[in-house]
Amino acid sequence: MALRLYDTATREVRDFVPLHRGEAGIYVCGLTVQSEPHVGHVRSAVNFDVLRRWLEHQGYRVTFIRNVTDIDDKILAKSAEQGRPWFNLAYDMHRALTSALASINVLPPTYEPGATGHVPEMIEMIASLIERGHAYPAPDDSGDVYFDVRSWPSYGELTRQGLDDMEPAGDVDADQVARKRDPRDFALWKGWKPSEPATAAWPSPWGRGRPGWHIECSAMAGKYLGSAFDIHGGGVDLRFPHHENEQAQSRAAGHGFASYWLHNAWITTAGEKMSKSLGNSLAVPKVLERVRGVELRFYMASAHYRSHVEFSFEALEEAAAGFRRIEGFLDRALTGASDHAAGSDDVELVAGFAVAMDDDLATPAAVAAIYDAVREGNRLLADGDRAGAAALARSVAASLAVLGLDAAQFPGAAGAGGDGDALSAAVDVLVRGVLEERTAARAEKDFARADALRDRLQAAGIEIDDTPQGPQWSLSTPTRIDGGP
RNA sequence: GGUGGGUUGGCCGAGAGGCGAGGCAACGGACUGCAAAUCCGUGUACACGGGUUCAAAUCCCGUACCCACCUCCA
């Protein structure tokens, strides 16, 4: 059974055949760092992180490049509004993004290139496009350079659109119309304007200016992954114009570019894409006040990456409840078990998990397979088969780890070391004392007292579980132990 | 106008011709002093109208509604 992926370019699920055996090169369009990332923004990162982890689990050596766009029209406009330098806004938002991604356990990419660090590479590529007759500097003194879409016959192939059916670019001013050979020509290089900060311009053969949006990805993918690479990913909205343009300019420059195009669907609210106005309450740190990072990630990973997700806190909390059932099983089955390690390579994944993942990353089916194993494991536990349950639990843990859902890996996870361990140990001593009293009360059939003791613990957020081996306690909502405010 | 996607039970969310994915919630049962947790059980779900077929949520035709993209977008 081999991995099959849905390729947007061919609109079909195809066997994944890497360019180089055992290796995979992936380029994912990251974010323009212009505002606080919300849950919609990070979906793409989670989806492609799952792809990467699955490939790595299958033994691929993955080179994973995810860029950040750190200079563009929006960044300039917003920073001007906020009265601060554009580079400060971009840097701040970049840090917010990094922290948001870390909070949901997205692995850092192999490298995270930014546009401003790759101006020479872009200039080189633009020059080559001009040389090959696929780009031209504007005839006026604007300093702009455009890609000549009419010079590239297969323009539109990625999104199956005919040039003549497209609406002409809507954002252009009258001047731009005059300097373009075709209204659909897009900017490779934007000449500096006096209204823009001098720091937002770089020297080039066509005068000072800054790169157009699309060229950065072509240049950086080429630099870090080579002329041809395996997978290019991003959100559905990027198919056109961004990805279409990237492919056109890269291929026009003589590169093979991506073999497979993968696009993740949106997370929407109220049936519509998340707008800035709604975005605030859905900023990742805000959402993480309601659920843990691992639960947010579980919510996102439980849906197929190509399906629209209608975000709601109700659905998010339902997913969290489901995840806690899985965790509960893991806790019970692995308590006292020798090998607690999750994700070790020699542990078998849960039955059906690999088949699901190979089928275009069918995470919903993979999660269903995990639930099946949990139910079976709980049954074994009830039958007293601790060894069997522990074995299943290890498979469950290994499968979760492939999805990036190993709770211990998340920042601030209890038991991740540091103060958390000492605090847990202290609480454990106190709770055990209360439980001993309660056990004594129960032995004397003083149930009123026993229940009062249980109520007191519950009020403190501690759940009691009476098992044949005696009472066990756990936090009713697994919380982060991070010192608090 | 062009392109792509969607509509599934109380809710979330898979599936893509043939035994009711899975989860959350609810209800019944087992277990329990009572709970909690867990397990077992309970649902005649596929927008609408036609058609193809022994068999359609799934394929075909048509209709309605929703969403995305068409040079700022995850």
Coordinates of C-alpha atoms (C1' of nucleotides) in Angstrom, one line a residue:
Chain A
M1 CA 0.0 0.0 0.0
A2 CA 1.5 3.3 -1.0
L3 CA 0.6 6.8 -0.3
R4 CA -1.9 8.4 -2.7
L5 CA -2.6 12.1 -2.8
Y6 CA -5.2 14.3 -4.5
D7 CA -3.4 16.5 -7.0
T8 CA -5.2 19.7 -7.7
A9 CA -3.4 20.0 -11.1
T10 CA -4.8 16.7 -12.4
R11 CA -7.9 16.7 -10.2
E12 CA -7.4 13.1 -9.2
V13 CA -6.0 11.0 -6.4
R14 CA -2.6 9.7 -7.7
D15 CA 0.1 7.5 -6.3
F16 CA 2.8 9.5 -4.7
V17 CA 6.0 8.9 -6.6
P18 CA 8.9 11.0 -5.3
L19 CA 11.5 12.4 -7.6
H20 CA 14.2 10.8 -5.5
R21 CA 13.6 7.5 -3.9
G22 CA 13.0 7.8 -0.1
E23 CA 13.1 11.6 -0.2
A24 CA 10.3 14.2 -0.3
G25 CA 10.6 17.9 -0.9
I26 CA 7.7 20.0 0.2
Y27 CA 7.1 23.7 -0.2
V28 CA 4.1 25.2 1.6
C29 CA 3.0 28.8 1.2
G30 CA 3.0 30.2 4.7
L31 CA 1.5 33.5 5.9
T32 CA 1.9 37.1 5.2
V33 CA 2.9 38.3 8.6
Q34 CA 0.6 41.2 8.9
S35 CA -1.7 40.3 11.7
E36 CA -2.3 38.0 14.6
P37 CA -2.8 34.5 13.3
H38 CA -6.3 33.0 13.8
V39 CA -7.4 29.4 13.8
G40 CA -8.1 29.6 10.0
H41 CA -4.6 30.7 9.3
V42 CA -3.0 27.8 11.2
R43 CA -5.1 25.0 9.6
S44 CA -2.8 24.8 6.6
A45 CA 0.2 24.5 8.9
V46 CA -1.5 21.7 10.8
N47 CA -2.6 19.8 7.7
F48 CA 0.8 19.9 6.1
D49 CA 2.5 19.1 9.4
V50 CA 0.4 15.9 9.4
L51 CA 1.5 15.1 5.8
R52 CA 5.1 15.7 6.8
R53 CA 4.9 13.5 9.9
W54 CA 3.2 10.7 7.9
L55 CA 6.0 10.8 5.3
E56 CA 8.6 10.8 7.9
H57 CA 7.0 7.9 9.7
Q58 CA 7.0 6.0 6.4
G59 CA 10.8 6.5 6.3
Y60 CA 11.0 9.5 3.9
R61 CA 13.7 12.1 4.4
V62 CA 11.6 15.2 4.2
T63 CA 12.8 18.7 3.3
F64 CA 10.0 20.9 4.4
I65 CA 10.1 24.6 3.4
R66 CA 7.4 27.0 4.6
N67 CA 7.9 30.6 3.8
V68 CA 6.7 33.8 5.4
T69 CA 5.9 36.8 3.3
D70 CA 7.4 39.7 5.2
I71 CA 7.0 42.5 2.7
D72 CA 3.9 43.4 0.7
D73 CA 1.2 46.0 0.2
K74 CA -0.8 45.0 3.2
I75 CA 2.2 45.1 5.6
L76 CA 3.1 48.5 4.3
A77 CA -0.5 49.8 4.6
K78 CA -1.0 48.4 8.1
S79 CA 2.3 49.5 9.5
A80 CA 1.6 53.0 8.2
E81 CA -1.8 53.0 9.9
Q82 CA -0.2 51.8 13.2
G83 CA 2.5 54.4 12.9
R84 CA 5.4 51.9 13.2
P85 CA 8.0 50.6 10.8
W86 CA 6.8 47.9 8.4
F87 CA 9.7 45.6 9.5
N88 CA 8.6 45.9 13.1
L89 CA 5.1 44.9 12.3
A90 CA 6.3 42.0 10.2
Y91 CA 8.7 40.8 12.9
D92 CA 6.1 41.0 15.7
M93 CA 3.6 39.1 13.7
H94 CA 6.1 36.6 12.7
R95 CA 6.9 35.9 16.3
A96 CA 3.2 35.6 17.1
L97 CA 2.9 33.1 14.3
T98 CA 5.8 31.1 15.5
S99 CA 4.4 31.0 19.0
A100 CA 0.9 30.0 17.7
L101 CA 2.3 27.2 15.7
A102 CA 4.4 25.9 18.6
S103 CA 1.3 25.9 20.8
I104 CA -0.4 23.4 18.5
N105 CA 2.7 21.3 18.1
V106 CA 3.5 22.1 14.5
L107 CA 7.1 21.1 13.8
P108 CA 9.4 23.9 12.7
P109 CA 10.1 23.5 9.0
T110 CA 13.5 22.5 7.7
Y111 CA 13.8 26.2 6.9
E112 CA 11.5 29.2 6.9
P113 CA 12.7 31.6 4.3
G114 CA 11.4 35.2 4.2
A115 CA 11.0 37.3 1.1
T116 CA 13.2 40.1 2.2
G117 CA 16.1 37.7 2.7
H118 CA 15.9 36.5 -0.9
V119 CA 15.8 39.6 -3.1
P120 CA 19.0 38.7 -5.0
E121 CA 17.6 35.3 -5.9
M122 CA 14.4 36.9 -7.1
I123 CA 16.3 39.4 -9.2
E124 CA 18.2 36.6 -10.8
M125 CA 15.0 34.8 -11.7
I126 CA 13.4 37.9 -13.1
A127 CA 16.4 38.7 -15.2
S128 CA 16.3 35.2 -16.6
L129 CA 12.6 35.5 -17.4
I130 CA 13.3 38.8 -19.3
E131 CA 16.1 37.1 -21.2
R132 CA 13.8 34.2 -22.2
G133 CA 11.2 36.6 -23.4
H134 CA 8.6 35.9 -20.7
A135 CA 8.9 39.2 -18.8
Y136 CA 9.5 42.8 -19.6
P137 CA 10.3 46.1 -17.8
A138 CA 7.5 48.6 -18.1
P139 CA 8.0 51.0 -20.9
D140 CA 7.6 54.0 -18.6
D141 CA 9.9 55.0 -15.8
S142 CA 7.8 53.2 -13.1
G143 CA 10.5 50.6 -12.6
D144 CA 7.9 47.8 -12.7
V145 CA 8.6 44.5 -14.3
Y146 CA 5.8 42.3 -15.5
F147 CA 5.4 38.6 -16.5
D148 CA 4.0 38.4 -20.0
V149 CA 1.2 35.9 -19.7
R150 CA 0.6 35.8 -23.5
S151 CA 4.2 34.5 -23.9
W152 CA 3.4 31.4 -21.9
P153 CA 0.8 29.3 -23.8
S154 CA 0.1 27.0 -20.9
Y155 CA -0.8 29.9 -18.6
G156 CA -4.0 28.9 -16.7
E157 CA -3.3 25.2 -16.8
L158 CA -3.2 24.7 -13.0
T159 CA -6.7 26.2 -12.5
R160 CA -8.1 25.3 -16.0
Q161 CA -8.9 28.8 -17.0
G162 CA -8.6 30.3 -20.4
L163 CA -6.9 33.7 -20.4
D164 CA -9.8 35.2 -22.3
D165 CA -12.4 34.1 -19.7
M166 CA -10.6 35.7 -16.9
E167 CA -11.5 39.0 -15.5
P168 CA -8.7 41.5 -16.0
A169 CA -6.8 42.4 -12.8
G170 CA -9.1 44.5 -10.7
D171 CA -6.6 46.3 -8.6
V172 CA -4.7 48.1 -11.3
D173 CA -4.8 51.8 -11.7
A174 CA -5.0 53.5 -15.1
D175 CA -1.2 53.9 -15.2
Q176 CA -0.7 50.2 -14.8
V177 CA -3.1 49.3 -17.6
A178 CA -1.0 51.5 -19.9
R179 CA 2.3 49.8 -19.0
K180 CA 1.0 46.2 -19.2
R181 CA 1.0 44.4 -22.5
D182 CA -2.0 42.4 -21.3
P183 CA -4.2 43.3 -18.3
R184 CA -3.6 39.9 -16.8
D185 CA 0.2 40.4 -16.7
F186 CA 1.3 40.4 -13.1
A187 CA 4.1 42.2 -11.3
L188 CA 7.4 40.5 -10.8
W189 CA 9.0 43.7 -9.5
K190 CA 7.4 46.8 -8.2
G191 CA 9.2 50.1 -8.6
W192 CA 9.6 52.2 -5.5
K193 CA 7.1 55.0 -5.1
P194 CA 7.7 58.2 -3.1
S195 CA 4.8 57.3 -0.9
E196 CA 6.5 54.2 0.4
P197 CA 9.3 54.0 3.0
A198 CA 12.8 54.0 1.6
T199 CA 13.6 50.9 3.8
A200 CA 11.0 49.0 1.7
A201 CA 13.1 49.1 -1.5
W202 CA 16.1 47.2 -2.8
P203 CA 18.4 48.0 -5.6
S204 CA 17.9 46.1 -8.9
P205 CA 18.7 46.4 -12.6
W206 CA 15.4 48.1 -13.1
G207 CA 15.9 50.6 -10.3
R208 CA 15.0 50.5 -6.6
G209 CA 11.9 48.6 -5.7
R210 CA 10.5 45.5 -4.1
P211 CA 9.5 42.1 -5.3
G212 CA 6.0 41.2 -6.5
W213 CA 4.2 38.7 -4.4
H214 CA 4.5 35.5 -6.5
I215 CA 8.1 35.6 -7.4
E216 CA 9.3 34.9 -3.8
C217 CA 7.9 31.4 -3.7
S218 CA 9.3 30.5 -7.1
A219 CA 12.8 31.8 -6.1
M220 CA 12.8 30.3 -2.7
A221 CA 11.4 26.9 -3.7
G222 CA 14.0 26.7 -6.4
K223 CA 16.8 27.6 -4.0
Y224 CA 15.9 25.2 -1.2
L225 CA 14.3 22.3 -3.0
G226 CA 15.8 22.5 -6.5
S227 CA 14.5 23.1 -10.0
A228 CA 11.9 20.4 -9.5
F229 CA 10.4 19.1 -6.3
D230 CA 7.7 16.9 -5.1
I231 CA 4.8 18.7 -3.3
H232 CA 3.6 22.2 -3.3
G233 CA 0.9 23.1 -0.7
G234 CA -1.2 25.9 0.4
G235 CA -4.8 27.1 1.0
V236 CA -7.4 26.7 -1.7
D237 CA -7.5 30.5 -2.3
L238 CA -3.9 30.4 -3.4
R239 CA -4.6 28.3 -6.4
F240 CA -5.3 31.4 -8.4
P241 CA -3.6 33.7 -8.9
H242 CA -0.7 32.8 -6.6
H243 CA 0.1 29.2 -7.5
E244 CA -0.9 29.6 -11.2
N245 CA 1.6 32.5 -11.4
E246 CA 4.3 30.7 -9.5
Q247 CA 4.1 27.7 -11.8
A248 CA 4.0 29.9 -14.9
Q249 CA 7.1 31.9 -14.0
S250 CA 9.1 28.9 -12.7
R251 CA 8.4 26.8 -15.7
A252 CA 8.9 29.7 -18.1
A253 CA 12.3 30.1 -16.4
G254 CA 13.0 26.5 -17.3
H255 CA 12.3 24.7 -14.1
G256 CA 10.1 21.6 -13.6
F257 CA 8.7 22.9 -10.4
A258 CA 6.1 21.0 -8.3
S259 CA 5.0 17.4 -9.2
Y260 CA 1.9 17.5 -6.9
W261 CA -0.3 20.4 -5.8
L262 CA -2.1 20.0 -2.5
H263 CA -4.6 22.5 -1.3
N264 CA -6.3 22.6 2.1
A265 CA -9.9 23.9 2.5
W266 CA -11.0 26.7 4.7
I267 CA -12.1 26.9 8.3
T268 CA -15.2 29.1 8.1
T269 CA -17.4 30.8 10.6
A270 CA -21.1 31.5 9.9
G271 CA -20.5 29.8 6.6
E272 CA -18.1 32.4 5.4
K273 CA -14.4 32.8 5.4
M274 CA -12.9 34.2 8.6
S275 CA -12.8 37.9 8.2
K276 CA -10.6 40.3 10.1
S277 CA -13.5 41.4 12.3
L278 CA -14.3 37.8 13.4
G279 CA -10.6 37.0 13.5
N280 CA -9.9 38.6 16.8
S281 CA -11.9 36.3 19.0
L282 CA -10.5 33.4 17.0
A283 CA -6.8 34.3 17.4
V284 CA -5.0 31.2 18.4
P285 CA -4.1 32.3 22.0
K286 CA -7.7 33.4 22.5
V287 CA -9.0 30.0 21.5
L288 CA -6.4 28.3 23.7
E289 CA -8.1 30.0 26.7
R290 CA -11.0 27.6 26.0
V291 CA -9.3 24.4 25.1
R292 CA -5.7 23.0 25.2
G293 CA -3.5 23.1 22.2
V294 CA -3.7 19.4 21.8
E295 CA -7.5 19.6 21.7
L296 CA -7.5 22.4 19.1
R297 CA -5.1 20.3 17.0
F298 CA -7.3 17.2 17.4
Y299 CA -10.3 19.2 16.2
M300 CA -8.4 20.3 13.1
A301 CA -6.8 17.0 12.4
S302 CA -10.1 15.1 12.8
A303 CA -11.5 16.7 9.6
H304 CA -10.2 15.9 6.2
Y305 CA -7.8 18.6 5.0
R306 CA -9.9 19.1 1.8
S307 CA -13.1 19.6 3.6
H308 CA -14.5 22.9 4.8
V309 CA -14.7 23.1 8.5
E310 CA -17.4 25.2 10.0
F311 CA -15.8 26.4 13.2
S312 CA -17.7 26.6 16.4
F313 CA -16.7 26.4 20.0
E314 CA -19.4 23.8 20.5
A315 CA -17.9 21.5 18.0
L316 CA -14.4 22.3 19.3
E317 CA -15.5 21.4 22.8
E318 CA -17.1 18.2 21.6
A319 CA -13.9 17.2 19.9
A320 CA -12.0 18.0 23.1
A321 CA -14.4 15.7 25.1
G322 CA -13.7 12.9 22.6
F323 CA -10.0 13.4 22.9
R324 CA -10.2 13.2 26.7
R325 CA -11.8 9.8 26.4
I326 CA -8.7 8.7 24.4
E327 CA -6.4 10.2 27.0
G328 CA -8.4 8.6 29.8
F329 CA -7.8 5.2 28.2
L330 CA -4.1 5.9 27.8
D331 CA -3.8 7.0 31.4
R332 CA -5.5 3.9 32.7
A333 CA -3.8 1.4 30.4
L334 CA -0.3 2.8 30.7
T335 CA -0.2 3.4 34.4
G336 CA 2.5 1.2 35.7
A337 CA 3.3 -0.1 32.3
S338 CA 7.0 -0.1 31.7
D339 CA 7.2 1.4 28.2
H340 CA 5.4 4.7 28.3
A341 CA 7.1 6.1 25.3
A342 CA 4.8 7.2 22.5
G343 CA 5.7 7.2 18.9
S344 CA 8.6 4.8 19.1
D345 CA 9.1 3.4 15.6
D346 CA 8.9 -0.2 16.5
V347 CA 5.4 0.2 17.9
E348 CA 2.7 -0.8 15.5
L349 CA 0.1 1.7 14.5
V350 CA -3.6 1.0 15.3
A351 CA -5.3 -1.3 12.8
G352 CA -6.6 0.6 9.8
F353 CA -4.6 3.7 10.5
A354 CA -2.0 3.4 7.8
V355 CA -4.5 2.4 5.1
A356 CA -6.5 5.5 6.0
M357 CA -3.5 7.8 6.0
D358 CA -2.3 6.4 2.7
D359 CA -5.6 7.3 1.2
D360 CA -5.0 11.0 0.7
L361 CA -4.5 11.5 4.4
A362 CA -7.9 10.3 5.4
T363 CA -7.5 11.5 9.0
P364 CA -11.2 11.1 9.8
A365 CA -10.9 7.4 9.2
A366 CA -7.6 7.3 11.0
V367 CA -9.2 8.9 14.0
A368 CA -12.1 6.4 13.8
A369 CA -9.5 3.6 13.9
I370 CA -8.0 5.1 17.0
Y371 CA -11.4 5.2 18.7
D372 CA -12.0 1.6 17.7
A373 CA -8.8 0.7 19.4
V374 CA -9.7 2.7 22.5
R375 CA -13.0 0.9 22.8
E376 CA -11.3 -2.5 22.4
G377 CA -8.6 -1.5 24.9
N378 CA -11.2 -0.4 27.5
R379 CA -12.9 -3.7 27.1
L380 CA -9.6 -5.6 27.7
L381 CA -9.1 -3.4 30.8
A382 CA -12.5 -4.3 32.1
D383 CA -11.6 -8.0 31.5
G384 CA -8.4 -7.5 33.5
D385 CA -6.1 -8.0 30.5
R386 CA -3.7 -5.3 31.4
A387 CA -0.9 -6.5 29.1
G388 CA -3.3 -6.5 26.1
A389 CA -4.6 -3.1 27.0
A390 CA -1.1 -1.7 27.4
A391 CA -0.1 -3.0 24.0
L392 CA -3.2 -1.4 22.4
A393 CA -2.5 1.8 24.3
R394 CA 1.0 2.0 22.9
S395 CA -0.4 1.6 19.4
V396 CA -2.9 4.4 20.1
A397 CA -0.2 6.6 21.4
A398 CA 2.0 5.9 18.4
S399 CA -0.8 6.7 16.1
L400 CA -1.6 9.9 17.9
A401 CA 2.0 10.9 17.6
V402 CA 1.9 10.5 13.9
L403 CA -0.9 13.1 13.9
G404 CA 1.2 15.3 16.2
L405 CA -1.2 14.6 19.0
D406 CA 1.2 13.4 21.7
A407 CA -0.1 15.6 24.5
A408 CA 3.3 15.6 26.3
Q409 CA 4.9 17.3 23.3
F410 CA 2.8 20.4 23.6
P411 CA 4.2 23.5 25.4
G412 CA 3.1 23.7 29.0
A413 CA 1.9 20.1 29.1
A414 CA 1.7 18.7 32.6
G415 CA 4.4 16.3 33.2
A416 CA 6.6 18.0 30.6
G417 CA 9.2 18.5 33.4
G418 CA 10.1 21.4 35.6
D419 CA 7.7 22.7 38.2
G420 CA 4.9 20.7 36.9
D421 CA 6.3 17.4 38.2
A422 CA 6.9 18.8 41.7
L423 CA 3.5 20.3 41.8
S424 CA 1.8 17.1 40.7
A425 CA 3.7 15.1 43.3
A426 CA 2.6 17.6 46.0
V427 CA -1.0 17.5 44.9
D428 CA -0.9 13.7 44.8
V429 CA 0.2 13.4 48.4
L430 CA -2.7 15.7 49.5
V431 CA -5.3 14.0 47.4
R432 CA -4.2 10.6 48.6
G433 CA -4.7 11.7 52.2
V434 CA -8.3 12.7 51.4
L435 CA -8.9 9.5 49.5
E436 CA -7.7 7.4 52.4
E437 CA -10.2 9.1 54.7
R438 CA -12.9 8.5 52.2
T439 CA -12.0 4.8 51.8
A440 CA -12.2 4.5 55.6
A441 CA -15.6 6.2 55.6
R442 CA -16.9 3.9 52.9
A443 CA -15.7 0.9 54.8
E444 CA -17.8 2.0 57.7
K445 CA -20.7 2.6 55.4
D446 CA -20.6 6.3 56.3
F447 CA -21.5 7.3 52.7
A448 CA -22.6 10.8 53.6
R449 CA -19.0 11.5 54.8
A450 CA -17.5 9.7 51.8
D451 CA -19.6 11.7 49.3
A452 CA -18.8 14.9 51.1
L453 CA -15.1 14.2 50.7
R454 CA -15.6 13.4 47.0
D455 CA -17.6 16.6 46.5
R456 CA -14.8 18.6 48.0
L457 CA -12.3 17.2 45.6
Q458 CA -14.6 17.7 42.7
A459 CA -15.1 21.3 43.7
A460 CA -11.3 21.5 43.3
G461 CA -11.5 20.0 39.8
I462 CA -10.4 16.5 40.8
E463 CA -12.4 13.5 39.6
I464 CA -12.5 10.3 41.6
D465 CA -12.6 6.9 39.9
D466 CA -13.3 3.9 42.1
T467 CA -11.6 0.9 40.6
P468 CA -11.2 -2.6 41.8
Q469 CA -7.6 -1.6 42.6
G470 CA -8.8 1.3 44.8
P471 CA -9.6 4.9 44.1
Q472 CA -7.8 6.8 41.4
W473 CA -7.8 10.6 40.9
S474 CA -7.4 12.8 37.9
L475 CA -8.0 16.4 36.9
S476 CA -11.5 16.7 35.6
T477 CA -10.2 18.9 32.8
P478 CA -6.6 18.3 32.0
T479 CA -5.1 21.7 32.4
R480 CA -1.8 23.1 31.7
I481 CA 0.5 23.6 34.7
D482 CA 2.3 26.7 33.8
G483 CA 2.3 28.7 37.0
G484 CA -0.8 30.6 36.1
P485 CA -1.2 34.4 36.1
Chain B
rG1 C1' -19.4 35.5 -17.5
rG2 C1' -15.3 31.7 -16.3
rU3 C1' -13.3 28.0 -12.6
rG4 C1' -13.6 24.8 -8.4
rG5 C1' -16.3 22.8 -4.1
rG6 C1' -20.6 21.9 -1.1
rU7 C1' -26.0 20.4 0.9
rU8 C1' -25.5 13.5 5.2
rG9 C1' -29.3 11.8 11.6
rG10 C1' -30.3 16.5 17.6
rC11 C1' -25.1 18.3 16.5
rC12 C1' -20.0 17.5 14.4
rG13 C1' -18.1 14.7 10.6
rA14 C1' -16.6 10.3 7.0
rG15 C1' -17.9 7.5 2.8
rA16 C1' -18.5 7.6 -3.4
rG17 C1' -23.1 1.6 -6.4
rG18 C1' -24.6 -3.7 -2.3
rC19 C1' -23.6 -5.7 5.5
rG20 C1' -25.7 1.8 9.2
rA21 C1' -17.3 5.1 9.5
rG22 C1' -16.4 7.5 13.9
rG23 C1' -17.3 11.2 17.6
rC24 C1' -20.5 14.4 20.8
rA25 C1' -25.3 14.5 22.9
rA26 C1' -29.7 11.6 24.4
rC27 C1' -32.2 7.2 26.1
rG28 C1' -32.1 2.0 28.1
rG29 C1' -29.0 -1.8 30.4
rA30 C1' -24.5 -3.8 32.9
rC31 C1' -21.0 -2.4 36.7
rU32 C1' -21.2 0.9 41.4
rG33 C1' -23.4 1.9 48.4
rC34 C1' -24.4 6.2 45.0
rA35 C1' -21.7 8.5 41.4
rA36 C1' -17.8 9.1 37.8
rA37 C1' -15.4 6.3 34.2
rU38 C1' -16.0 2.1 31.1
rC39 C1' -18.7 -1.5 28.3
rC40 C1' -23.3 -3.3 25.8
rG41 C1' -27.6 -1.7 23.3
rU42 C1' -31.1 2.0 20.9
rG43 C1' -31.5 5.9 15.0
rU44 C1' -35.2 3.5 8.9
rA45 C1' -29.4 10.3 7.7
rC46 C1' -28.0 11.4 2.9
rA47 C1' -31.2 19.3 -0.5
rC48 C1' -35.3 18.5 -4.3
rG49 C1' -37.4 16.2 -9.0
rG50 C1' -36.6 12.6 -12.6
rG51 C1' -33.6 8.6 -14.7
rU52 C1' -30.0 4.2 -15.1
rU53 C1' -29.6 -0.5 -12.2
rC54 C1' -31.4 -6.7 -9.4
rA55 C1' -29.4 -2.7 -6.0
rA56 C1' -28.3 4.6 -5.7
rA57 C1' -26.3 8.9 -0.2
rU58 C1' -22.9 7.1 -4.1
rC59 C1' -23.8 7.0 -11.4
rC60 C1' -26.7 10.3 -15.2
rC61 C1' -30.0 14.6 -16.3
rG62 C1' -32.5 18.7 -14.3
rU63 C1' -33.7 22.2 -10.2
rA64 C1' -32.9 25.0 -5.7
rC65 C1' -29.8 26.9 -2.1
rC66 C1' -24.7 27.8 -0.1
rC67 C1' -19.4 28.7 -0.4
rA68 C1' -14.6 29.9 -2.6
rC69 C1' -11.4 31.8 -6.6
rC70 C1' -11.0 35.2 -11.2
rU71 C1' -4.2 39.3 -9.7
rC72 C1' -4.4 41.6 -1.4
rC73 C1' -5.9 36.5 0.9
rA74 C1' -4.5 30.1 4.8

